[in-house]
Amino acid sequence: MGRVIRAWRTHPYHGRHPISQDQAASWVGMSQAQLSRIENGPPVVHLDRLAQWAAVLHIPEDRLWFALPAANEELDEKEGTVNRRQFLSSTAATAASGFLYDPSIPAQPIGDHEAVDWLAWHLWQNRKDELDPSRIPQPISHRLNAHPHVLRTAGGAYRFTDPALTDVLVAHRVFGDIAQGSGHLLATAQTSHATDLTISALAAENEQARRGLTAWMRSGATAVLRVNSAGILAKVGAADLSDAAISAIRSDRDARHLYVTAVASRVLELPWGRAADLSGATNTHAADWTLGEGDGTKAWASRRLADELANNRDAAARWCSAVLLATCIDVEDTRMRSALMLAVKNEPCRENLRAYAAVLAGATPLKIG
C-alpha cells in the first residue's frame, strides 16, 4: 500500500506538482512522518488501514489485492434510520489513533499539535469532556502533561482547560478534509452544533468547500454525510444555501431524522435515544411529550422550541423546531401564536416561512410539497 500511495501522489495526473506527503497524510489524520514510514517501511498488514487507504484513494474493489471487510450496517433495522453511535468505530477512528497502536511501527516522537489534535478527536468521537489516562498512548500523554491548555482531573483524566477547544480543533481538522475535496471525516460521525458553527464560518469564505458540501448534501453515500453537509450549509448565513439545506433535509427521511433528533436533544435537553423517539413521532404527528420531571412538560417543550425559532445561526434548526412544534403546540395558545408571528416577521428563509405558516394552520411542515 505504501508503494501505491507514493505512485498515486506523484502521478502526472496531478499536474506539475505532486501531492505532498503532508497533504495526503492530513486526509487520514496522520503526520507527514507517519506517512513516510508507510511509504518506505514494511508493508501495511492491518486490514482496516488497507481498507481506509483504498477508500481515500478511490481504488476500485476489483483492483485490490485483499478482500474488503463487510460494510457496517449503518441502518438501524428496527427504526430504519441511521444510528449515530455505530459510526464511532469507523475508519476515521483508525485514522486518528491506529498508527499509535501498531506494534510494527517503532515509537516516534510527536509534537504538541499532534497530541492535542489526538485528544480533541477522541473526546469528540466519544462525546466526553475528559479521557481516562488508560486510553491514551504514552507518547501522547507525555506531551499532554506539559501542555498549557490541558489539565488533569483529581482522578487523573485528561481534559482541555476550555471544553470548547474540542469543537474548534475538530472543526479545523474536518474542514481541512472538506477543503481537499474529501468527505471522509465528515461521514464518520454526526457533528455537533458547535462544531458545525466553526466549520460553517470557514466554509463561508471557501467556494470550493461550499460546492463540495452541496454535492454531499444532495447525494452523499451515507445519511451522516448528507446531514452534516446540510447542517454546515444551513449555518453559513446565506438564505439560498439555507433554503437548499432545508429542502434537502425535508426530502431525505434518514437525514431529517438525524437533524430533528439533534435539535430535540440540544433544545429539549434530552438523551439521544429519547430525542430520536420524538423525531420519529413527527412522521405520525403523535409524539409522546412526557419528557420527565419538573419542567419536562409539553408546554415547557413548546416554549423552548418557540425560543429556538429565534436562533439566527442555524436555519435548519429553526425548521426542525417548527416540525417538533407541530406535534406539541396548542394553536389556540396566544403566547405561542405570537412567538410564531414574530418568527415570521424576522425569518429570511422561504422554507421556514412556509413551515411556520403550516404550524399556525395546525398542520405539519412535513406535508408541504
mmCIF file of C-alpha atoms in Angstrom:
data_model
loop_
_atom_site.group_PDB
_atom_site.id
_atom_site.type_symbol
_atom_site.label_atom_id
_atom_site.label_comp_id
_atom_site.label_asym_id
_atom_site.label_seq_id
_atom_site.Cartn_x
_atom_site.Cartn_y
_atom_site.Cartn_z
ATOM 1 C CA MET A 1 0.000 0.000 0.000
ATOM 2 C CA GLY A 2 2.917 2.338 0.669
ATOM 3 C CA ARG A 3 4.065 1.991 -2.947
ATOM 4 C CA VAL A 4 0.513 2.561 -4.178
ATOM 5 C CA ILE A 5 0.184 5.753 -2.143
ATOM 6 C CA ARG A 6 3.509 7.089 -3.410
ATOM 7 C CA ALA A 7 2.619 6.237 -7.027
ATOM 8 C CA TRP A 8 -0.747 7.938 -6.643
ATOM 9 C CA ARG A 9 0.747 11.090 -5.086
ATOM 10 C CA THR A 10 3.344 11.502 -7.825
ATOM 11 C CA HIS A 11 1.175 10.596 -10.817
ATOM 12 C CA PRO A 12 1.297 13.132 -13.706
ATOM 13 C CA TYR A 13 -2.495 13.400 -13.474
ATOM 14 C CA HIS A 14 -1.988 15.806 -10.560
ATOM 15 C CA GLY A 15 -0.078 18.255 -12.733
ATOM 16 C CA ARG A 16 3.428 19.640 -12.456
ATOM 17 C CA HIS A 17 3.494 19.370 -8.673
ATOM 18 C CA PRO A 18 2.789 16.035 -6.940
ATOM 19 C CA ILE A 19 0.500 15.735 -3.938
ATOM 20 C CA SER A 20 2.729 16.243 -0.894
ATOM 21 C CA GLN A 21 3.035 13.697 1.889
ATOM 22 C CA ASP A 22 1.758 16.368 4.288
ATOM 23 C CA GLN A 23 -1.428 16.830 2.294
ATOM 24 C CA ALA A 24 -2.145 13.134 1.742
ATOM 25 C CA ALA A 25 -1.416 12.332 5.384
ATOM 26 C CA SER A 26 -3.869 15.002 6.574
ATOM 27 C CA TRP A 27 -6.714 13.200 4.798
ATOM 28 C CA VAL A 28 -6.451 10.301 7.237
ATOM 29 C CA GLY A 29 -5.298 12.194 10.314
ATOM 30 C CA MET A 30 -1.604 11.271 10.077
ATOM 31 C CA SER A 31 1.547 13.332 10.110
ATOM 32 C CA GLN A 32 3.991 13.538 7.201
ATOM 33 C CA ALA A 33 6.499 11.418 9.131
ATOM 34 C CA GLN A 34 3.966 8.649 9.695
ATOM 35 C CA LEU A 35 3.018 8.512 6.018
ATOM 36 C CA SER A 36 6.701 8.481 5.086
ATOM 37 C CA ARG A 37 7.164 5.367 7.233
ATOM 38 C CA ILE A 38 4.243 3.697 5.456
ATOM 39 C CA GLU A 39 5.613 4.538 2.010
ATOM 40 C CA ASN A 40 9.170 3.460 2.792
ATOM 41 C CA GLY A 41 8.786 0.909 5.566
ATOM 42 C CA PRO A 42 7.358 -2.601 5.842
ATOM 43 C CA PRO A 43 4.011 -3.396 4.176
ATOM 44 C CA VAL A 44 0.805 -2.359 5.923
ATOM 45 C CA VAL A 45 -0.767 -5.569 7.214
ATOM 46 C CA HIS A 46 -3.823 -4.322 9.118
ATOM 47 C CA LEU A 47 -6.955 -4.798 7.039
ATOM 48 C CA ASP A 48 -8.760 -1.766 8.459
ATOM 49 C CA ARG A 49 -5.902 0.510 7.425
ATOM 50 C CA LEU A 50 -5.672 -1.069 3.994
ATOM 51 C CA ALA A 51 -9.418 -0.549 3.519
ATOM 52 C CA GLN A 52 -9.127 3.029 4.736
ATOM 53 C CA TRP A 53 -6.449 3.928 2.184
ATOM 54 C CA ALA A 54 -8.360 2.126 -0.565
ATOM 55 C CA ALA A 55 -11.356 4.339 0.183
ATOM 56 C CA VAL A 56 -9.300 7.555 0.371
ATOM 57 C CA LEU A 57 -7.584 6.826 -2.973
ATOM 58 C CA HIS A 58 -10.817 5.564 -4.590
ATOM 59 C CA ILE A 59 -9.209 2.280 -5.649
ATOM 60 C CA PRO A 60 -11.808 0.077 -7.390
ATOM 61 C CA GLU A 61 -12.531 -3.078 -5.424
ATOM 62 C CA ASP A 62 -11.601 -5.320 -8.350
ATOM 63 C CA ARG A 63 -8.073 -3.833 -8.349
ATOM 64 C CA LEU A 64 -7.386 -4.611 -4.682
ATOM 65 C CA TRP A 65 -5.199 -7.491 -3.552
ATOM 66 C CA PHE A 66 -7.221 -8.004 -0.376
ATOM 67 C CA ALA A 67 -10.895 -8.515 0.447
ATOM 68 C CA LEU A 68 -12.703 -5.548 1.920
ATOM 69 C CA PRO A 69 -14.443 -6.220 5.234
ATOM 70 C CA ALA A 70 -18.215 -6.440 5.139
ATOM 71 C CA ALA A 71 -19.774 -2.983 5.152
ATOM 72 C CA ASN A 72 -21.027 -1.857 8.549
ATOM 73 C CA GLU A 73 -24.777 -1.927 8.893
ATOM 74 C CA GLU A 74 -25.409 1.783 9.215
ATOM 75 C CA LEU A 75 -29.166 1.467 9.304
ATOM 76 C CA ASP A 76 -30.981 0.595 12.455
ATOM 77 C CA GLU A 77 -33.149 -2.304 11.243
ATOM 78 C CA LYS A 78 -35.835 -1.623 13.802
ATOM 79 C CA GLU A 79 -36.242 2.067 13.095
ATOM 80 C CA GLY A 80 -34.928 2.188 9.509
ATOM 81 C CA THR A 81 -32.732 5.126 10.433
ATOM 82 C CA VAL A 82 -29.053 5.761 10.841
ATOM 83 C CA ASN A 83 -27.623 5.003 14.264
ATOM 84 C CA ARG A 84 -25.140 7.677 15.218
ATOM 85 C CA ARG A 85 -23.080 5.550 17.600
ATOM 86 C CA GLN A 86 -22.306 2.892 15.010
ATOM 87 C CA PHE A 87 -20.043 5.383 13.289
ATOM 88 C CA LEU A 88 -17.780 5.776 16.306
ATOM 89 C CA SER A 89 -15.867 2.632 15.358
ATOM 90 C CA SER A 90 -15.442 3.673 11.737
ATOM 91 C CA THR A 91 -12.236 4.086 9.782
ATOM 92 C CA ALA A 92 -11.811 7.691 10.911
ATOM 93 C CA ALA A 93 -11.163 6.445 14.429
ATOM 94 C CA THR A 94 -8.412 4.289 12.952
ATOM 95 C CA ALA A 95 -7.085 7.315 11.117
ATOM 96 C CA ALA A 96 -6.858 9.262 14.353
ATOM 97 C CA SER A 97 -5.292 6.586 16.501
ATOM 98 C CA GLY A 98 -4.322 3.431 14.626
ATOM 99 C CA PHE A 99 -0.697 4.328 13.973
ATOM 100 C CA LEU A 100 -0.111 4.812 17.686
ATOM 101 C CA TYR A 101 -1.066 1.242 18.470
ATOM 102 C CA ASP A 102 0.617 -0.510 15.558
ATOM 103 C CA PRO A 103 3.351 -2.742 17.056
ATOM 104 C CA SER A 104 5.037 -2.999 13.642
ATOM 105 C CA ILE A 105 5.852 0.727 13.681
ATOM 106 C CA PRO A 106 8.574 1.914 16.089
ATOM 107 C CA ALA A 107 7.533 4.616 18.543
ATOM 108 C CA GLN A 108 8.387 8.066 17.212
ATOM 109 C CA PRO A 109 8.435 11.450 18.926
ATOM 110 C CA ILE A 110 5.346 13.523 18.233
ATOM 111 C CA GLY A 111 4.677 17.217 18.614
ATOM 112 C CA ASP A 112 2.317 19.206 20.814
ATOM 113 C CA HIS A 113 -0.024 19.872 17.905
ATOM 114 C CA GLU A 114 -0.422 16.155 17.152
ATOM 115 C CA ALA A 115 -1.041 15.400 20.818
ATOM 116 C CA VAL A 116 -3.803 17.954 21.368
ATOM 117 C CA ASP A 117 -5.322 17.089 17.996
ATOM 118 C CA TRP A 118 -5.441 13.424 19.036
ATOM 119 C CA LEU A 119 -7.067 14.314 22.376
ATOM 120 C CA ALA A 120 -9.655 16.582 20.734
ATOM 121 C CA TRP A 121 -10.589 13.942 18.164
ATOM 122 C CA HIS A 122 -11.092 11.222 20.768
ATOM 123 C CA LEU A 123 -13.031 13.465 23.136
ATOM 124 C CA TRP A 124 -15.303 14.445 20.262
ATOM 125 C CA GLN A 125 -15.817 10.906 18.984
ATOM 126 C CA ASN A 126 -16.693 9.661 22.463
ATOM 127 C CA ARG A 127 -18.826 12.718 23.297
ATOM 128 C CA LYS A 128 -16.878 13.268 26.520
ATOM 129 C CA ASP A 129 -15.175 16.214 28.233
ATOM 130 C CA GLU A 130 -12.358 14.090 29.643
ATOM 131 C CA LEU A 131 -10.439 10.937 28.785
ATOM 132 C CA ASP A 132 -9.090 8.296 31.140
ATOM 133 C CA PRO A 133 -5.281 8.001 31.042
ATOM 134 C CA SER A 134 -5.524 4.252 30.379
ATOM 135 C CA ARG A 135 -6.912 5.085 26.928
ATOM 136 C CA ILE A 136 -4.091 7.444 25.961
ATOM 137 C CA PRO A 137 -0.817 6.142 24.475
ATOM 138 C CA GLN A 138 2.301 7.103 26.415
ATOM 139 C CA PRO A 139 3.799 9.346 23.687
ATOM 140 C CA ILE A 140 0.572 11.357 23.658
ATOM 141 C CA SER A 141 0.208 11.630 27.440
ATOM 142 C CA HIS A 142 3.855 12.708 27.718
ATOM 143 C CA ARG A 143 3.099 15.741 25.537
ATOM 144 C CA LEU A 144 -0.246 16.463 27.167
ATOM 145 C CA ASN A 145 1.291 16.542 30.655
ATOM 146 C CA ALA A 146 3.154 19.741 29.840
ATOM 147 C CA HIS A 147 0.610 21.400 27.571
ATOM 148 C CA PRO A 148 -0.785 24.727 28.882
ATOM 149 C CA HIS A 149 -4.301 24.061 27.572
ATOM 150 C CA VAL A 150 -4.611 20.550 29.029
ATOM 151 C CA LEU A 151 -5.235 19.735 32.680
ATOM 152 C CA ARG A 152 -5.552 16.599 34.806
ATOM 153 C CA THR A 153 -8.591 15.995 36.962
ATOM 154 C CA ALA A 154 -8.433 14.703 40.528
ATOM 155 C CA GLY A 155 -8.982 11.220 39.092
ATOM 156 C CA GLY A 156 -6.124 11.619 36.615
ATOM 157 C CA ALA A 157 -8.257 12.084 33.495
ATOM 158 C CA TYR A 158 -7.133 14.477 30.751
ATOM 159 C CA ARG A 159 -9.301 17.375 29.619
ATOM 160 C CA PHE A 160 -8.923 20.793 27.988
ATOM 161 C CA THR A 161 -8.926 23.915 30.143
ATOM 162 C CA ASP A 162 -11.807 25.080 27.931
ATOM 163 C CA PRO A 163 -14.087 22.307 26.571
ATOM 164 C CA ALA A 164 -14.831 24.495 23.540
ATOM 165 C CA LEU A 165 -11.313 23.720 22.283
ATOM 166 C CA THR A 166 -12.517 20.255 21.305
ATOM 167 C CA ASP A 167 -15.041 21.629 18.842
ATOM 168 C CA VAL A 168 -12.602 24.187 17.447
ATOM 169 C CA LEU A 169 -9.790 21.680 16.852
ATOM 170 C CA VAL A 170 -12.090 19.053 15.380
ATOM 171 C CA ALA A 171 -13.786 21.638 13.175
ATOM 172 C CA HIS A 172 -10.478 22.783 11.690
ATOM 173 C CA ARG A 173 -9.431 19.203 11.106
ATOM 174 C CA VAL A 174 -12.702 18.266 9.393
ATOM 175 C CA PHE A 175 -12.668 21.459 7.329
ATOM 176 C CA GLY A 176 -9.153 20.628 6.124
ATOM 177 C CA ASP A 177 -10.593 17.378 4.789
ATOM 178 C CA ILE A 178 -13.516 19.208 3.155
ATOM 179 C CA ALA A 179 -11.237 21.798 1.545
ATOM 180 C CA GLN A 180 -9.273 18.963 -0.090
ATOM 181 C CA GLY A 181 -12.466 17.639 -1.642
ATOM 182 C CA SER A 182 -12.835 14.707 0.754
ATOM 183 C CA GLY A 183 -15.899 13.983 2.860
ATOM 184 C CA HIS A 184 -14.195 11.084 4.660
ATOM 185 C CA LEU A 185 -14.049 12.654 8.116
ATOM 186 C CA LEU A 186 -17.418 14.361 7.669
ATOM 187 C CA ALA A 187 -19.017 10.949 7.108
ATOM 188 C CA THR A 188 -17.688 9.321 10.269
ATOM 189 C CA ALA A 189 -19.991 10.705 12.975
ATOM 190 C CA GLN A 190 -22.662 13.343 13.229
ATOM 191 C CA THR A 191 -21.081 16.691 14.010
ATOM 192 C CA SER A 192 -22.245 18.823 16.913
ATOM 193 C CA HIS A 193 -23.946 22.205 16.692
ATOM 194 C CA ALA A 194 -20.785 23.925 17.960
ATOM 195 C CA THR A 195 -18.522 22.086 15.507
ATOM 196 C CA ASP A 196 -20.816 22.953 12.606
ATOM 197 C CA LEU A 197 -20.717 26.643 13.524
ATOM 198 C CA THR A 198 -16.927 26.749 13.257
ATOM 199 C CA ILE A 199 -16.844 24.740 10.025
ATOM 200 C CA SER A 200 -19.559 26.937 8.511
ATOM 201 C CA ALA A 201 -17.567 30.084 9.312
ATOM 202 C CA LEU A 202 -14.614 28.594 7.415
ATOM 203 C CA ALA A 203 -16.801 27.371 4.545
ATOM 204 C CA ALA A 204 -18.362 30.815 4.151
ATOM 205 C CA GLU A 205 -15.046 32.017 2.729
ATOM 206 C CA ASN A 206 -14.330 28.951 0.561
ATOM 207 C CA GLU A 207 -16.429 28.453 -2.569
ATOM 208 C CA GLN A 208 -14.887 25.066 -3.359
ATOM 209 C CA ALA A 209 -15.832 23.783 0.089
ATOM 210 C CA ARG A 210 -19.407 25.019 -0.347
ATOM 211 C CA ARG A 211 -19.698 23.241 -3.697
ATOM 212 C CA GLY A 212 -18.464 20.008 -2.172
ATOM 213 C CA LEU A 213 -20.843 20.312 0.763
ATOM 214 C CA THR A 214 -23.764 20.985 -1.580
ATOM 215 C CA ALA A 215 -22.988 17.867 -3.608
ATOM 216 C CA TRP A 216 -22.665 15.677 -0.490
ATOM 217 C CA MET A 217 -25.843 17.135 0.993
ATOM 218 C CA ARG A 218 -27.794 16.006 -2.057
ATOM 219 C CA SER A 219 -26.147 12.718 -2.928
ATOM 220 C CA GLY A 220 -23.736 11.717 -0.164
ATOM 221 C CA ALA A 221 -23.272 7.980 0.320
ATOM 222 C CA THR A 222 -24.497 7.995 3.923
ATOM 223 C CA ALA A 223 -27.151 9.904 5.835
ATOM 224 C CA VAL A 224 -24.481 11.148 8.250
ATOM 225 C CA LEU A 225 -22.509 12.724 5.410
ATOM 226 C CA ARG A 226 -25.691 14.271 3.996
ATOM 227 C CA VAL A 227 -26.939 15.647 7.312
ATOM 228 C CA ASN A 228 -23.527 17.013 8.323
ATOM 229 C CA SER A 229 -23.162 18.776 4.968
ATOM 230 C CA ALA A 230 -26.673 20.240 5.203
ATOM 231 C CA GLY A 231 -26.090 21.330 8.798
ATOM 232 C CA ILE A 232 -22.951 23.243 7.866
ATOM 233 C CA LEU A 233 -24.566 24.960 4.880
ATOM 234 C CA ALA A 234 -27.596 25.905 6.988
ATOM 235 C CA LYS A 235 -25.271 27.817 9.324
ATOM 236 C CA VAL A 236 -23.274 29.729 6.691
ATOM 237 C CA GLY A 237 -25.761 32.591 6.865
ATOM 238 C CA ALA A 238 -26.831 32.753 3.212
ATOM 239 C CA ALA A 239 -30.589 32.412 2.669
ATOM 240 C CA ASP A 240 -30.209 30.492 -0.604
ATOM 241 C CA LEU A 241 -27.922 27.905 0.986
ATOM 242 C CA SER A 242 -30.229 27.633 3.983
ATOM 243 C CA ASP A 243 -33.254 27.051 1.774
ATOM 244 C CA ALA A 244 -31.358 24.401 -0.183
ATOM 245 C CA ALA A 245 -30.300 22.688 3.046
ATOM 246 C CA ILE A 246 -33.822 22.683 4.495
ATOM 247 C CA SER A 247 -35.268 21.372 1.234
ATOM 248 C CA ALA A 248 -32.708 18.557 1.193
ATOM 249 C CA ILE A 249 -33.406 17.628 4.816
ATOM 250 C CA ARG A 250 -37.172 17.702 4.310
ATOM 251 C CA SER A 251 -36.976 15.265 1.372
ATOM 252 C CA ASP A 252 -34.376 12.921 2.917
ATOM 253 C CA ARG A 253 -36.032 10.776 5.590
ATOM 254 C CA ASP A 254 -32.840 9.493 7.223
ATOM 255 C CA ALA A 255 -31.062 12.853 7.228
ATOM 256 C CA ARG A 256 -34.208 14.530 8.544
ATOM 257 C CA HIS A 257 -34.465 12.033 11.389
ATOM 258 C CA LEU A 258 -30.874 12.760 12.413
ATOM 259 C CA TYR A 259 -31.257 16.545 12.257
ATOM 260 C CA VAL A 260 -34.571 16.653 14.126
ATOM 261 C CA THR A 261 -33.114 14.279 16.729
ATOM 262 C CA ALA A 262 -30.081 16.538 17.208
ATOM 263 C CA VAL A 263 -32.270 19.627 17.637
ATOM 264 C CA ALA A 264 -34.605 17.847 20.066
ATOM 265 C CA SER A 265 -31.641 16.586 22.098
ATOM 266 C CA ARG A 266 -29.977 20.022 22.292
ATOM 267 C CA VAL A 267 -33.028 22.255 22.741
ATOM 268 C CA LEU A 268 -35.067 19.969 24.997
ATOM 269 C CA GLU A 269 -32.017 18.632 26.876
ATOM 270 C CA LEU A 270 -32.884 15.019 26.115
ATOM 271 C CA PRO A 271 -30.761 11.874 25.828
ATOM 272 C CA TRP A 272 -30.155 10.950 22.203
ATOM 273 C CA GLY A 273 -32.437 7.906 22.307
ATOM 274 C CA ARG A 274 -35.409 9.830 23.707
ATOM 275 C CA ALA A 275 -34.844 12.629 21.203
ATOM 276 C CA ALA A 276 -34.788 10.039 18.403
ATOM 277 C CA ASP A 277 -38.165 8.733 19.583
ATOM 278 C CA LEU A 278 -39.638 12.240 19.337
ATOM 279 C CA SER A 279 -38.098 12.705 15.909
ATOM 280 C CA GLY A 280 -39.654 9.504 14.648
ATOM 281 C CA ALA A 281 -43.025 10.521 16.062
ATOM 282 C CA THR A 282 -43.104 13.684 13.942
ATOM 283 C CA ASN A 283 -43.920 11.487 10.956
ATOM 284 C CA THR A 284 -47.154 10.332 12.626
ATOM 285 C CA HIS A 285 -47.998 13.582 14.418
ATOM 286 C CA ALA A 286 -48.435 11.562 17.617
ATOM 287 C CA ALA A 287 -45.426 12.358 19.800
ATOM 288 C CA ASP A 288 -45.335 11.373 23.467
ATOM 289 C CA TRP A 289 -44.419 14.601 25.268
ATOM 290 C CA THR A 290 -43.857 13.039 28.686
ATOM 291 C CA LEU A 291 -40.351 14.408 28.927
ATOM 292 C CA GLY A 292 -39.511 13.943 32.582
ATOM 293 C CA GLU A 293 -39.788 15.583 35.968
ATOM 294 C CA GLY A 294 -40.248 19.271 36.757
ATOM 295 C CA ASP A 295 -40.394 21.439 33.672
ATOM 296 C CA GLY A 296 -40.318 18.465 31.308
ATOM 297 C CA THR A 297 -43.839 19.084 30.041
ATOM 298 C CA LYS A 298 -45.493 19.668 26.706
ATOM 299 C CA ALA A 299 -45.955 23.377 27.477
ATOM 300 C CA TRP A 300 -42.303 23.716 28.512
ATOM 301 C CA ALA A 301 -41.201 21.959 25.332
ATOM 302 C CA SER A 302 -43.298 24.245 23.147
ATOM 303 C CA ARG A 303 -41.748 27.314 24.821
ATOM 304 C CA ARG A 304 -38.221 26.013 24.303
ATOM 305 C CA LEU A 305 -38.914 25.194 20.664
ATOM 306 C CA ALA A 306 -40.548 28.590 20.096
ATOM 307 C CA ASP A 307 -37.433 30.256 21.511
ATOM 308 C CA GLU A 308 -35.305 28.245 19.058
ATOM 309 C CA LEU A 309 -37.145 29.925 16.188
ATOM 310 C CA ALA A 310 -35.043 32.988 17.000
ATOM 311 C CA ASN A 311 -31.765 31.086 16.514
ATOM 312 C CA ASN A 312 -30.308 33.141 13.677
ATOM 313 C CA ARG A 313 -27.219 30.923 13.414
ATOM 314 C CA ASP A 314 -28.966 27.763 12.199
ATOM 315 C CA ALA A 315 -31.811 27.980 9.688
ATOM 316 C CA ALA A 316 -32.315 24.210 9.610
ATOM 317 C CA ALA A 317 -32.640 24.084 13.400
ATOM 318 C CA ARG A 318 -35.448 26.619 13.105
ATOM 319 C CA TRP A 319 -37.191 24.378 10.584
ATOM 320 C CA CYS A 320 -36.723 21.286 12.790
ATOM 321 C CA SER A 321 -38.133 23.227 15.746
ATOM 322 C CA ALA A 322 -41.218 24.056 13.678
ATOM 323 C CA VAL A 323 -41.604 20.364 12.830
ATOM 324 C CA LEU A 324 -41.433 19.453 16.516
ATOM 325 C CA LEU A 325 -43.734 22.329 17.476
ATOM 326 C CA ALA A 326 -46.376 20.997 15.121
ATOM 327 C CA THR A 327 -46.740 17.925 17.339
ATOM 328 C CA CYS A 328 -46.890 19.708 20.698
ATOM 329 C CA ILE A 329 -48.186 23.260 20.267
ATOM 330 C CA ASP A 330 -51.676 24.312 21.182
ATOM 331 C CA VAL A 331 -52.568 26.527 18.216
ATOM 332 C CA GLU A 332 -55.046 28.375 20.420
ATOM 333 C CA ASP A 333 -52.240 29.408 22.790
ATOM 334 C CA THR A 334 -51.934 33.163 22.290
ATOM 335 C CA ARG A 335 -48.346 33.287 23.532
ATOM 336 C CA MET A 336 -47.225 30.597 21.113
ATOM 337 C CA ARG A 337 -49.042 32.172 18.193
ATOM 338 C CA SER A 338 -47.356 35.490 18.995
ATOM 339 C CA ALA A 339 -43.964 33.785 19.044
ATOM 340 C CA LEU A 340 -44.651 32.212 15.655
ATOM 341 C CA MET A 341 -45.828 35.509 14.175
ATOM 342 C CA LEU A 342 -42.683 37.223 15.402
ATOM 343 C CA ALA A 343 -40.627 34.430 13.818
ATOM 344 C CA VAL A 344 -42.468 35.007 10.531
ATOM 345 C CA LYS A 345 -41.626 38.702 10.695
ATOM 346 C CA ASN A 346 -37.898 38.084 11.186
ATOM 347 C CA GLU A 347 -37.386 34.949 9.043
ATOM 348 C CA PRO A 348 -35.199 35.364 5.900
ATOM 349 C CA CYS A 349 -35.719 31.826 4.505
ATOM 350 C CA ARG A 350 -38.776 30.969 2.427
ATOM 351 C CA GLU A 351 -38.706 27.308 3.513
ATOM 352 C CA ASN A 352 -39.045 28.359 7.131
ATOM 353 C CA LEU A 353 -41.787 30.855 6.342
ATOM 354 C CA ARG A 354 -43.768 28.020 4.788
ATOM 355 C CA ALA A 355 -43.099 25.839 7.833
ATOM 356 C CA TYR A 356 -44.285 28.485 10.295
ATOM 357 C CA ALA A 357 -47.430 29.057 8.238
ATOM 358 C CA ALA A 358 -48.156 25.342 8.381
ATOM 359 C CA VAL A 359 -47.797 25.242 12.177
ATOM 360 C CA LEU A 360 -50.062 28.276 12.574
ATOM 361 C CA ALA A 361 -52.645 26.475 10.447
ATOM 362 C CA GLY A 362 -52.444 23.413 12.687
ATOM 363 C CA ALA A 363 -50.565 21.307 10.112
ATOM 364 C CA THR A 364 -47.111 19.762 9.992
ATOM 365 C CA PRO A 365 -44.380 21.243 7.767
ATOM 366 C CA LEU A 366 -43.632 17.691 6.587
ATOM 367 C CA LYS A 367 -46.802 17.774 4.478
ATOM 368 C CA ILE A 368 -45.658 20.798 2.480
ATOM 369 C CA GLY A 369 -44.831 19.720 -1.082
#
